[in-house]
Amino acid sequence: MKKRRVVITGIGVIAPNGIGKEEFWRANVEGISGVDLIKSFDVSSLATKIAGQVKNFDPKDYMPEDVAKRVDRFTHFGIAGCKLALEDSKLSLQEEDRERIGVIIGSGLGGVLFHEEQMQLGYKKGIDRLNPLCVPRITPNAVSAQIAIMFKILGCNMVISTACSSGAIGIGEGYRRIQNGELDICISGGVEAPLTPFTFAAYCALMVLSTRNSAPKQASRPFDKKRDGFVLGEGGGIVILEELSHAVKRGANIYAEIVGYASNSGAYHMVMPKPDGEDVVRVMRKALEDGKIDPGEVDYINAHGTSTFQNDRIETKAIKEVFGKRAYKIPISSTKSMIGHTIGASGAIEAIVCVLSIERGVIPPTINYKYRDPECDLDYVPNKARRAKVKVALSNSFGFGSNNATLVFRKVEK
Amino acid sequence: MKPIKENKISKEEVISKIKEILSDRLGIDIKKIDLDSNLVEDLGMDSFKAVEIIFQIKEYFKVQIPQRDFLSKISKVREIVNYVWESKRRKNNL
């Protein structure tokens, strides 16, 4: 049976360096970082004091007040991203068969903000004082559930939790369900709101975060020799996935087609990437095969590029193995240099970067690239965006627990 | 929301606080809530929102209204006020 084709027809993004696709894209092209000192809670005792925080975001601009005050921040990002993406797609949901629409969102952590507040209250004042909304606010699937309730989505309604690859897998699984005929439309993406005292301190304790507190905007420096860890970020990326003929029939604006997706496991370690990167090689190859794309066709790679010592050198090694000599000629960038690492949102936000680079013919840079690492010697599009025809773009996402995902996007010729 | 410190509270304060809680949890303009408003028919309360309201009342007044009473015996704002007021009075007399 011929597989159905899946295209992206709507984009909604809430990121530390911009809200909405235009502001976000401008920041990425101009190399603007969204990383700052943390002000929302006391970080004086922690080694890291910086993060990519979403600014000027009022949930009430995107949802009724009674919803805004009953859901956690990660759900705020999901609903807001969904509203922006639906508006962008110009879909009129009331004309659609709602059972053929699904919602699949990635989130690594769920509602940790409210969870922490209630834990503190419970310990201090007694566990009989917990708020009745604890369960529905904290549960990770609150985000897909609230979207489904608000927009009356009657197909699947689920959250994928695979740490830093959640957003990519959220999109990948939506793509599969449309491809195999289960859905015609899927609201897909990823969200995360990890900038809370306990969760932030937990990442600090793991010693994976940059401590370049004196220069927050230079702290996330993927592939640079002086990189010292990632910068935690928050946000959301939501896309509207649609079956090609459905999109064409209603005259939708098509950003790009998803042509390949794969997820796999390295079965190696909860935190460390596999040293030889064979799992990363396999996942890229599998995604290219899924889309019947030859490695020679890839024009742009949006790397996982976290700015940790291990990830960036192993990802570089794996790219060389998959693309051979051509690896040196493919522009590769890590937009985490500007956004920070938004965990469960990152794969979705970076998918949006790929799709916009295809639509607009511009590749965003890896900022803060200054000192060359002999183990990272590819073209990372240092510091300045580049004009380029991008027909095929590939996005990598790797999650804690040895799980990987790759998405491949292609321009749809009109 | 800070709970009240002592048991001495006027009935007017009980009324205004309960209206405040209802307005906040039900998303209704406080001016539109009066003592004869029907919680379900006029204010749109459902059983889940009732749980939130019971929780807020317990937090503020230290008065626990059992959920079955709230749903079966109480239908108007005035009846919540009376329930809380009577409980507070009983506590003060003891």
Coordinates of C-alpha atoms in Angstrom, one line a residue:
Chain A
M1 CA 0.0 0.0 0.0
K2 CA 1.3 3.4 -0.9
K3 CA 2.0 5.5 2.2
R4 CA 0.2 8.7 2.7
R5 CA 2.3 11.9 2.6
V6 CA 2.4 14.3 5.6
V7 CA 3.0 18.0 5.5
I8 CA 3.3 20.8 8.0
T9 CA 0.7 23.5 7.6
G10 CA 0.9 25.5 10.9
I11 CA 3.5 26.6 13.3
G12 CA 3.2 27.9 16.9
V13 CA 6.4 28.6 18.9
I14 CA 7.0 30.0 22.4
A15 CA 10.8 30.3 22.9
P16 CA 13.2 32.2 25.2
N17 CA 14.3 34.3 22.2
G18 CA 10.9 34.9 20.7
I19 CA 7.2 34.2 20.8
G20 CA 5.4 33.5 17.5
K21 CA 7.1 32.3 14.3
E22 CA 8.1 35.8 13.0
E23 CA 9.7 37.1 16.2
F24 CA 11.3 33.7 16.8
W25 CA 12.7 33.4 13.3
R26 CA 14.1 37.0 13.3
A27 CA 15.9 36.2 16.6
N28 CA 17.4 33.0 15.1
V29 CA 18.5 34.7 11.9
E30 CA 20.0 37.6 13.8
G31 CA 21.7 35.4 16.3
I32 CA 19.9 36.7 19.3
S33 CA 20.2 34.7 22.5
G34 CA 17.3 34.3 25.0
V35 CA 19.6 33.3 27.9
D36 CA 19.6 35.5 31.0
L37 CA 20.2 35.4 34.8
I38 CA 17.4 33.6 36.6
K39 CA 15.2 36.0 38.5
S40 CA 12.1 34.0 39.3
F41 CA 13.6 32.1 42.3
D42 CA 16.7 32.2 44.5
V43 CA 19.7 30.6 42.8
S44 CA 22.4 32.1 45.0
S45 CA 23.5 28.7 46.4
L46 CA 23.7 27.0 43.0
A47 CA 26.6 26.8 40.6
T48 CA 24.5 27.7 37.6
K49 CA 22.4 30.9 37.7
I50 CA 21.4 31.3 34.1
A51 CA 18.6 29.9 31.9
G52 CA 16.6 30.5 28.7
Q53 CA 13.5 32.0 30.1
V54 CA 10.4 32.8 28.1
K55 CA 9.7 36.5 28.5
N56 CA 6.6 38.7 28.1
F57 CA 4.3 35.7 28.1
D58 CA 0.8 36.1 29.6
P59 CA -1.2 32.9 29.4
K60 CA -4.4 34.9 29.4
D61 CA -3.6 36.2 25.9
Y62 CA -4.1 32.6 24.7
M63 CA -6.8 31.0 26.8
P64 CA -9.7 31.9 29.1
E65 CA -8.6 33.1 32.5
D66 CA -10.3 30.2 34.3
V67 CA -8.2 27.8 32.3
A68 CA -5.0 29.9 32.7
K69 CA -5.2 29.7 36.5
R70 CA -6.0 26.0 36.7
V71 CA -3.1 24.6 34.6
D72 CA 0.7 24.5 35.0
R73 CA 3.2 26.5 33.0
F74 CA 4.1 23.6 30.7
T75 CA 0.4 23.4 29.7
H76 CA 0.3 27.2 29.2
F77 CA 3.0 26.7 26.6
G78 CA 1.1 23.9 24.9
I79 CA -2.2 25.6 24.6
A80 CA -0.6 28.9 23.5
G81 CA 1.6 27.1 20.9
C82 CA -1.5 25.1 19.7
K83 CA -3.6 28.3 19.3
L84 CA -0.8 30.0 17.3
A85 CA -0.3 26.9 15.1
L86 CA -4.0 26.5 14.4
E87 CA -4.4 30.2 13.5
D88 CA -1.4 29.9 11.3
S89 CA -2.8 26.8 9.6
K90 CA -6.2 28.6 8.9
L91 CA -7.9 25.3 9.6
S92 CA -11.5 25.6 10.6
L93 CA -12.0 22.8 13.0
Q94 CA -15.7 22.9 12.9
E95 CA -15.6 21.7 9.3
E96 CA -13.4 18.8 10.1
D97 CA -14.1 15.3 11.2
R98 CA -12.8 15.6 14.7
E99 CA -12.3 11.9 15.2
R100 CA -9.7 12.2 12.4
I101 CA -7.7 14.8 14.4
G102 CA -5.2 13.8 17.1
V103 CA -3.0 15.5 19.6
I104 CA 0.4 14.1 20.5
I105 CA 2.7 16.3 22.7
G106 CA 6.1 15.6 24.1
S107 CA 7.0 16.6 27.7
G108 CA 9.9 15.2 29.7
L109 CA 8.8 16.5 33.1
G110 CA 5.1 17.5 33.3
G111 CA 3.8 20.0 35.8
V112 CA 6.8 20.3 38.0
L113 CA 6.1 23.9 39.0
F114 CA 2.8 23.2 40.8
H115 CA 4.2 19.8 42.0
E116 CA 7.0 21.6 43.8
E117 CA 4.8 24.2 45.3
Q118 CA 2.4 21.6 46.7
M119 CA 5.2 19.4 48.0
Q120 CA 6.6 22.3 50.0
L121 CA 3.2 23.3 51.3
G122 CA 2.5 19.6 52.2
Y123 CA 5.7 19.2 54.1
K124 CA 5.3 22.6 55.9
K125 CA 1.6 22.6 56.7
G126 CA 0.5 19.0 56.4
I127 CA -0.4 16.7 53.5
D128 CA -4.1 17.2 54.3
R129 CA -3.7 20.7 52.8
L130 CA -3.0 19.7 49.3
N131 CA -4.9 21.5 46.5
P132 CA -7.7 19.5 44.8
L133 CA -6.2 20.3 41.4
C134 CA -2.9 18.6 42.2
V135 CA -3.4 15.5 40.1
P136 CA -5.0 17.2 37.0
R137 CA -2.4 20.0 37.0
I138 CA 0.7 18.0 37.6
T139 CA 0.1 14.9 35.4
P140 CA 2.3 15.0 32.2
N141 CA -0.7 14.3 30.0
A142 CA -2.5 17.5 31.2
V143 CA -1.0 19.3 28.2
S144 CA -2.5 17.1 25.5
A145 CA -5.7 16.7 27.5
Q146 CA -6.2 20.4 27.9
I147 CA -5.6 21.0 24.2
A148 CA -8.1 18.2 23.4
I149 CA -10.7 19.7 25.7
M150 CA -10.2 23.3 24.5
F151 CA -10.2 22.5 20.8
K152 CA -12.5 19.4 20.9
I153 CA -10.0 17.0 19.4
L154 CA -11.6 13.5 19.3
G155 CA -8.8 11.3 17.9
C156 CA -5.8 10.2 20.0
N157 CA -4.8 12.4 22.9
M158 CA -1.4 11.6 24.4
V159 CA 1.9 12.7 25.8
I160 CA 5.2 11.2 24.9
S161 CA 7.9 11.4 27.6
T162 CA 11.4 10.6 26.3
A163 CA 13.4 13.4 28.0
C164 CA 15.2 15.6 25.4
S165 CA 13.8 13.9 22.4
S166 CA 10.1 14.1 23.5
G167 CA 9.3 16.9 21.1
A168 CA 10.8 15.2 18.1
I169 CA 9.1 11.9 18.9
G170 CA 5.8 13.8 19.4
I171 CA 6.1 15.0 15.8
G172 CA 7.3 11.7 14.6
E173 CA 4.5 9.7 16.1
G174 CA 1.9 12.2 14.7
Y175 CA 3.5 11.8 11.3
R176 CA 3.2 8.0 11.5
R177 CA -0.4 8.1 12.5
I178 CA -1.3 10.2 9.5
Q179 CA 0.9 8.2 7.2
N180 CA -0.8 4.9 8.2
G181 CA -4.3 6.3 7.8
E182 CA -5.4 6.6 11.4
L183 CA -5.6 10.4 11.4
D184 CA -5.8 13.2 8.8
I185 CA -4.5 16.0 11.1
C186 CA -2.3 15.9 14.2
I187 CA -1.5 18.7 16.6
S188 CA 2.1 17.7 17.5
G189 CA 5.1 19.1 19.2
G190 CA 6.7 19.4 22.6
V191 CA 6.7 21.6 25.7
E192 CA 8.7 22.0 28.9
A193 CA 8.7 24.3 31.9
P194 CA 11.7 23.1 34.0
L195 CA 12.7 26.5 35.5
T196 CA 11.6 25.8 39.0
P197 CA 13.8 25.6 42.2
F198 CA 13.8 21.8 42.6
T199 CA 14.0 20.8 39.0
F200 CA 16.6 23.4 38.1
A201 CA 18.7 22.4 41.1
A202 CA 18.4 18.7 40.1
Y203 CA 20.0 19.5 36.7
C204 CA 22.6 21.5 38.6
A205 CA 23.3 18.5 40.8
L206 CA 23.9 16.4 37.7
M207 CA 26.6 18.8 36.7
V208 CA 25.5 19.0 33.1
L209 CA 24.8 22.8 33.0
S210 CA 27.1 25.6 32.0
T211 CA 28.4 27.7 34.8
R212 CA 29.3 30.7 32.7
N213 CA 27.2 33.0 34.8
S214 CA 29.2 36.1 34.1
A215 CA 28.3 36.0 30.4
P216 CA 24.8 34.3 30.1
K217 CA 24.4 35.0 26.4
Q218 CA 27.8 33.3 25.6
A219 CA 27.1 30.3 27.8
S220 CA 25.5 28.0 25.3
R221 CA 28.3 27.4 22.8
P222 CA 27.8 24.1 21.0
F223 CA 30.9 22.6 19.2
D224 CA 33.1 25.4 20.6
K225 CA 36.2 24.2 22.4
K226 CA 35.3 26.2 25.5
R227 CA 31.8 24.8 25.9
D228 CA 31.1 23.8 29.5
G229 CA 27.6 22.3 29.5
F230 CA 24.1 23.1 28.4
V231 CA 21.8 26.0 29.3
L232 CA 18.4 24.9 30.5
G233 CA 15.5 26.5 28.8
E234 CA 11.7 26.5 28.7
G235 CA 9.1 26.9 26.0
G236 CA 7.0 25.0 23.5
G237 CA 6.9 24.2 19.8
I238 CA 3.6 23.0 18.2
V239 CA 3.0 22.1 14.5
I240 CA -0.1 21.2 12.6
L241 CA 0.6 18.0 10.6
E242 CA -1.8 17.3 7.8
E243 CA -2.2 14.6 5.1
L244 CA -1.0 16.1 1.8
S245 CA -4.2 15.9 -0.2
H246 CA -6.2 17.2 2.7
A247 CA -4.0 20.2 2.8
V248 CA -4.0 20.8 -0.9
K249 CA -7.8 20.5 -1.1
R250 CA -8.3 23.3 1.3
G251 CA -5.6 25.4 -0.2
A252 CA -3.4 25.4 2.9
N253 CA 0.1 27.0 3.0
I254 CA 2.5 24.1 3.1
Y255 CA 5.8 24.7 4.8
A256 CA 7.4 21.4 4.1
E257 CA 6.8 17.7 4.1
I258 CA 8.0 15.2 6.7
V259 CA 9.6 12.5 4.8
G260 CA 11.6 10.5 7.3
Y261 CA 11.4 9.7 11.0
A262 CA 13.1 7.1 13.2
S263 CA 13.6 6.6 16.9
N264 CA 15.9 4.0 18.5
S265 CA 17.9 3.2 21.6
G266 CA 21.5 2.9 22.5
A267 CA 20.8 0.9 25.6
Y268 CA 23.9 2.4 27.2
H269 CA 23.5 4.8 30.1
M270 CA 20.9 7.0 31.8
V271 CA 22.9 10.2 31.1
M272 CA 26.0 9.6 29.1
P273 CA 25.9 9.2 25.3
K274 CA 27.3 6.0 23.9
P275 CA 31.0 6.8 23.2
D276 CA 31.2 5.4 19.7
G277 CA 27.9 7.0 18.6
E278 CA 26.8 3.9 16.8
D279 CA 23.2 4.4 17.9
V280 CA 23.2 8.0 16.6
V281 CA 24.6 6.7 13.3
R282 CA 21.8 4.1 13.1
V283 CA 19.0 6.5 13.9
M284 CA 20.0 9.0 11.2
R285 CA 20.4 6.2 8.7
K286 CA 17.0 4.7 9.6
A287 CA 15.3 8.1 9.2
L288 CA 16.9 8.7 5.8
E289 CA 15.9 5.2 4.7
D290 CA 12.4 5.8 5.9
G291 CA 12.1 8.8 3.6
K292 CA 14.1 7.1 0.8
I293 CA 16.5 10.1 1.0
D294 CA 20.1 9.6 -0.1
P295 CA 22.6 11.2 2.4
G296 CA 23.8 13.2 -0.6
E297 CA 20.5 15.1 -0.7
V298 CA 20.7 16.6 2.8
D299 CA 21.3 20.4 2.6
Y300 CA 21.1 21.3 6.3
I301 CA 21.4 19.5 9.7
N302 CA 19.9 21.1 12.8
A303 CA 22.1 19.3 15.3
H304 CA 21.1 18.2 18.8
G305 CA 24.2 20.2 19.7
T306 CA 23.7 20.7 23.4
S307 CA 27.1 22.4 24.2
T308 CA 28.2 19.5 26.5
F309 CA 31.6 18.1 26.0
Q310 CA 30.4 14.6 25.1
N311 CA 27.3 15.2 22.9
D312 CA 28.9 17.6 20.5
R313 CA 32.0 15.5 19.7
I314 CA 30.0 12.2 19.5
E315 CA 27.3 13.8 17.3
T316 CA 30.1 15.2 15.0
K317 CA 31.7 11.8 14.8
A318 CA 28.3 10.2 13.9
I319 CA 27.5 12.8 11.2
K320 CA 30.9 12.0 9.6
E321 CA 30.1 8.3 9.6
V322 CA 26.7 8.8 8.0
F323 CA 27.7 11.4 5.4
G324 CA 31.3 10.5 4.7
K325 CA 33.4 13.3 3.1
R326 CA 30.3 15.3 2.4
A327 CA 29.9 15.8 6.1
Y328 CA 32.4 18.7 5.8
K329 CA 30.2 20.4 3.2
I330 CA 26.8 20.2 4.9
P331 CA 25.9 23.3 7.0
I332 CA 25.2 22.2 10.5
S333 CA 23.9 24.5 13.2
S334 CA 22.7 24.2 16.8
T335 CA 20.1 26.7 17.5
K336 CA 20.4 25.7 21.2
S337 CA 23.2 28.3 21.2
M338 CA 20.4 30.9 21.2
I339 CA 17.5 29.1 22.7
G340 CA 19.1 27.0 25.3
H341 CA 18.1 23.4 25.8
T342 CA 14.3 23.3 26.3
I343 CA 14.3 19.5 27.0
G344 CA 10.9 18.1 25.9
A345 CA 10.3 21.1 23.7
S346 CA 13.7 21.2 22.0
G347 CA 13.0 18.6 19.2
A348 CA 9.8 20.4 18.2
I349 CA 11.3 23.9 18.3
E350 CA 14.2 22.7 16.2
A351 CA 11.8 21.0 13.7
I352 CA 10.2 24.4 13.3
V353 CA 13.7 25.9 12.6
C354 CA 14.2 23.3 9.9
V355 CA 10.9 23.9 8.3
L356 CA 11.4 27.7 8.3
S357 CA 14.9 27.3 6.9
I358 CA 13.3 25.3 4.0
E359 CA 10.6 27.9 3.4
R360 CA 12.8 30.9 3.6
G361 CA 16.2 29.8 2.3
V362 CA 18.2 30.9 5.3
I363 CA 20.2 28.8 7.8
P364 CA 20.4 30.1 11.3
P365 CA 23.8 30.2 12.9
T366 CA 25.5 28.5 15.8
I367 CA 26.4 31.5 17.9
N368 CA 29.3 31.8 20.4
Y369 CA 31.5 29.7 18.1
K370 CA 35.0 31.1 18.7
Y371 CA 37.5 28.4 19.6
R372 CA 38.0 25.4 17.3
D373 CA 37.8 22.0 18.9
P374 CA 39.9 19.5 16.8
E375 CA 37.2 16.9 17.5
C376 CA 34.4 19.2 16.2
D377 CA 35.7 20.2 12.8
L378 CA 32.6 20.5 10.6
D379 CA 30.8 23.5 9.2
Y380 CA 28.7 24.7 12.1
V381 CA 27.5 27.9 10.4
P382 CA 29.5 30.0 12.9
N383 CA 27.9 33.2 14.3
K384 CA 26.2 34.4 11.1
A385 CA 23.1 33.2 9.4
R386 CA 23.6 32.0 5.8
R387 CA 21.5 32.2 2.7
A388 CA 21.2 28.7 1.2
K389 CA 18.7 26.7 -0.8
V390 CA 17.5 24.1 1.6
K391 CA 15.5 21.3 0.0
V392 CA 16.1 18.6 2.6
A393 CA 16.8 19.3 6.3
L394 CA 17.5 16.8 9.0
S395 CA 17.0 17.3 12.8
N396 CA 18.6 15.2 15.5
S397 CA 17.3 14.9 19.1
F398 CA 18.8 12.6 21.7
G399 CA 17.3 12.0 25.1
F400 CA 18.6 10.9 28.5
G401 CA 18.2 7.2 28.9
S402 CA 19.9 6.4 25.6
N403 CA 17.1 7.2 23.2
N404 CA 17.4 9.0 19.9
A405 CA 15.2 10.5 17.2
T406 CA 15.8 11.9 13.8
L407 CA 13.3 13.8 11.6
V408 CA 13.8 14.5 7.9
F409 CA 11.9 17.3 6.1
R410 CA 11.7 18.1 2.4
K411 CA 10.5 21.1 0.4
V412 CA 7.3 20.6 -1.4
E413 CA 7.7 21.8 -5.0
K414 CA 4.6 23.8 -6.1
Chain B
M1 CA -4.8 33.0 50.4
K2 CA -4.0 33.5 54.1
P3 CA -6.4 31.8 56.5
I4 CA -7.9 34.0 59.2
K5 CA -6.0 33.9 62.4
E6 CA -8.8 33.9 65.0
N7 CA -12.3 32.8 65.2
K8 CA -13.8 36.2 65.6
I9 CA -15.2 37.2 62.4
S10 CA -18.3 39.2 61.4
K11 CA -21.1 37.8 59.3
E12 CA -20.4 40.6 56.7
E13 CA -16.8 39.3 56.5
V14 CA -18.0 35.8 55.9
I15 CA -20.3 37.0 53.1
S16 CA -17.7 39.0 51.4
K17 CA -15.0 36.3 51.6
I18 CA -17.4 33.6 50.3
K19 CA -18.4 35.8 47.4
E20 CA -14.7 36.4 46.7
I21 CA -14.0 32.7 46.6
L22 CA -17.0 32.0 44.4
S23 CA -16.0 34.8 42.0
D24 CA -12.4 33.5 41.8
R25 CA -13.2 29.8 41.3
L26 CA -16.3 30.2 39.1
G27 CA -14.9 33.1 37.0
I28 CA -17.9 35.3 37.7
D29 CA -17.9 39.1 38.4
I30 CA -18.3 39.5 42.1
K31 CA -21.0 42.1 41.6
K32 CA -23.2 39.5 39.9
I33 CA -23.1 37.2 42.9
D34 CA -25.8 37.8 45.6
L35 CA -27.0 35.7 48.5
D36 CA -29.9 34.3 46.6
S37 CA -27.8 33.2 43.6
N38 CA -28.3 29.5 42.8
L39 CA -24.8 27.9 42.7
V40 CA -25.5 25.6 39.8
E41 CA -28.2 27.4 37.8
D42 CA -27.0 31.0 38.2
L43 CA -23.3 30.6 38.8
G44 CA -22.5 27.5 36.7
M45 CA -20.9 25.5 39.5
D46 CA -20.3 21.8 38.8
S47 CA -19.3 19.0 41.2
F48 CA -15.6 19.5 40.3
K49 CA -15.6 23.2 40.9
A50 CA -17.5 22.4 44.2
V51 CA -14.4 20.5 45.3
E52 CA -12.2 23.6 44.7
I53 CA -14.7 25.8 46.6
I54 CA -14.8 23.4 49.5
F55 CA -11.0 23.4 49.6
Q56 CA -10.8 27.2 49.6
I57 CA -13.4 27.5 52.3
K58 CA -11.5 25.0 54.4
E59 CA -8.2 26.9 53.8
Y60 CA -9.7 30.2 54.8
F61 CA -12.3 29.5 57.5
K62 CA -11.0 26.2 58.8
V63 CA -14.5 24.8 58.2
Q64 CA -14.9 21.6 56.4
I65 CA -18.1 21.2 54.4
P66 CA -18.6 17.5 53.5
Q67 CA -19.0 17.2 49.8
R68 CA -22.3 15.3 50.0
D69 CA -23.7 18.2 52.1
F70 CA -22.4 20.7 49.7
L71 CA -24.0 19.0 46.7
S72 CA -27.3 17.9 48.4
K73 CA -28.2 20.4 51.1
I74 CA -26.7 23.6 49.7
S75 CA -28.1 25.3 46.6
K76 CA -27.7 29.0 47.3
V77 CA -24.9 31.3 48.3
R78 CA -26.8 32.2 51.4
E79 CA -26.7 28.5 52.5
I80 CA -22.9 28.4 52.3
V81 CA -22.7 31.6 54.3
N82 CA -25.0 30.2 57.0
Y83 CA -23.1 26.9 57.1
V84 CA -19.8 28.6 57.7
W85 CA -21.2 31.2 60.1
E86 CA -22.9 28.6 62.2
S87 CA -19.8 26.4 62.4
K88 CA -17.7 29.4 63.4
R89 CA -20.2 30.3 66.1
R90 CA -20.3 26.8 67.5
K91 CA -16.6 26.8 67.7
N92 CA -16.5 30.2 69.5
N93 CA -19.1 29.1 72.1
L94 CA -17.1 26.1 73.0

